[in-house]
Amino acid sequence: MTTSQLADRLAVRPASVTAMLQKLAAAEPPLVEYHKSRGARLTEAGQRAALAVVRCHRLLELFLHEKLGYAWDEVHDEADRLEHVVGPAMVERLAAALGHPARDPHGHAIPDADLTPIGPAATLLSALPAGCTAVIDQARDDDPALLRQMAALGLLPGITLTVLAEAPATRVTLGARGATPLELPADLVARVAAEPPEFSTLTNRPSKTMPASPFGPSFF
Amino acid sequence: MTTSQLADRLAVRPASVTAMLQKLAAAEPPLVEYHKSRGARLTEAGQRAALAVVRCHRLLELFLHEKLGYAWDEVHDEADRLEHVVGPAMVERLAAALGHPARDPHGHAIPDADLTPIGPAATLLSALPAGCTAVIDQARDDDPALLRQMAALGLLPGITLTVLAEAPATRVTLGARGATPLELPADLVARVAAEPPEFSTLTNRPSKTMPASPFGPSFF
DNA sequence: TGGCTAATTTAGGCATGGCTAAATCCAGGC
DNA sequence: GCCTGGATTTAGCCATGCCTAAATTAGCCA
Ligand SMILES: [Mn+2]
Ligand SMILES: [Mn+2]
Ligand SMILES: [Mn+2]
Ligand SMILES: [Mn+2]
């Protein structure tokens, strides 16, 4: 990643990114491989550190949803604060209490305890060709409004849909066939991913109305 | 409290305490009433802020013990880190999930949602007169070794004991009468509190062997 | 091969919360 | 009513992580 890509994602100034990259590259062991003015990449150790935080974050999200009754659009922010403070012992306790789950409420894959890297993302709804049938896999979890909108439309991970048209707007049908067609907002289809039914770990499995449940592969 | 008392409790230099007291006194609203070179005291707002953190801390301790299977000597440190990051919504969710409990695993009172101040401490074992019968109420939770020692001796909140002798060492009998007498270490009796049976909210209620369970009044 | 612009890094600051060392305060003791 | 030693505050620093503004680099096009 380049300095400015990171600055954008982190909502921080490029100068701050440079400083942090230098620090992480100088750490023992180095967490990033930093080529000045060239960008940076996670080292093996850095990737493990990152996966540990992601594992913690997603377990927390699922815990808040499953055990404390949070709606799926409310869990991300709380998890974002807790993830940096929860100790390794508690992470494993949470995993055990949740039955070593594979997915968080938004369908994101939860890295396992040995921090094996996660596979690539599924396909965005906006990239599905017309006529295609796919299973909703996961959605960005950093936009509560998006998640509420999805829940209202019945667009939950595990749900199967068929694309009727891609342009000018994405029109889909939910449930295997012929139900009422839906027109999906452009910002929604750009942030929800789906997979071919035969790839999906878990086909069709709605949950409580507002909240969602565990499912499919990763993307962010 | 004086500056140096605070410095001792917080394991911080007196100069740092002075700086923080000045800051808290200047806050809007002021959290402490600070008389320079004279010491400081919590304001109404400061007390509420403190009780909110204590409530969160104790709910977390109970949650870790009850729901995640932590032993009672392991919960304090984890709660100490989480307490500053858990949001108000999660505190109330925790309280609800735990059934709005009155005590944490060490017997400390959990402030209720409206942050009503907590009553004074029970009596230390070291202060009980010989012949006295009392119910274990609570113990300091910041010393895992003490808590493990208590569990090993069967000294859990809710347990009734009778003091046989105060000097040279504290000798007690557990259970209403005549079981095998125990000699209690001086550092233990200085950090465990008990109450007259008729004052105790909950008489006799041991729990899992190592871990403990919710009980009696407060002290720190 | 320059030169120009956009990306990046450096330089210099700010706020937080801590520390040490040097004043300063104050309460007793004489 | 002073004197003095312990308590307290002030002064001056440090590390973190972030910021702005000023260099510096790098890549692309003439
Ligand atoms: Mn998230
Ligand atoms: Mn998620
Ligand atoms: Mn505690
Ligand atoms: Mn406690």
XYZ file of C-alpha atoms (C1' of nucleotides) in Angstrom, chain C residues 8-23:
16
model
C 6.064 11.679 0.022
C 9.050 12.874 3.627
C 11.055 16.149 6.853
C 10.738 19.848 10.202
C 8.567 21.855 13.778
C 4.332 21.949 16.953
C 0.505 20.553 20.033
C -1.984 17.744 23.650
C -1.772 13.908 26.989
C 0.044 11.984 30.886
C 4.002 10.749 32.973
C 8.953 11.947 35.361
C 12.902 14.499 37.840
C 14.728 18.311 40.143
C 14.104 22.617 42.096
C 11.245 25.797 44.465
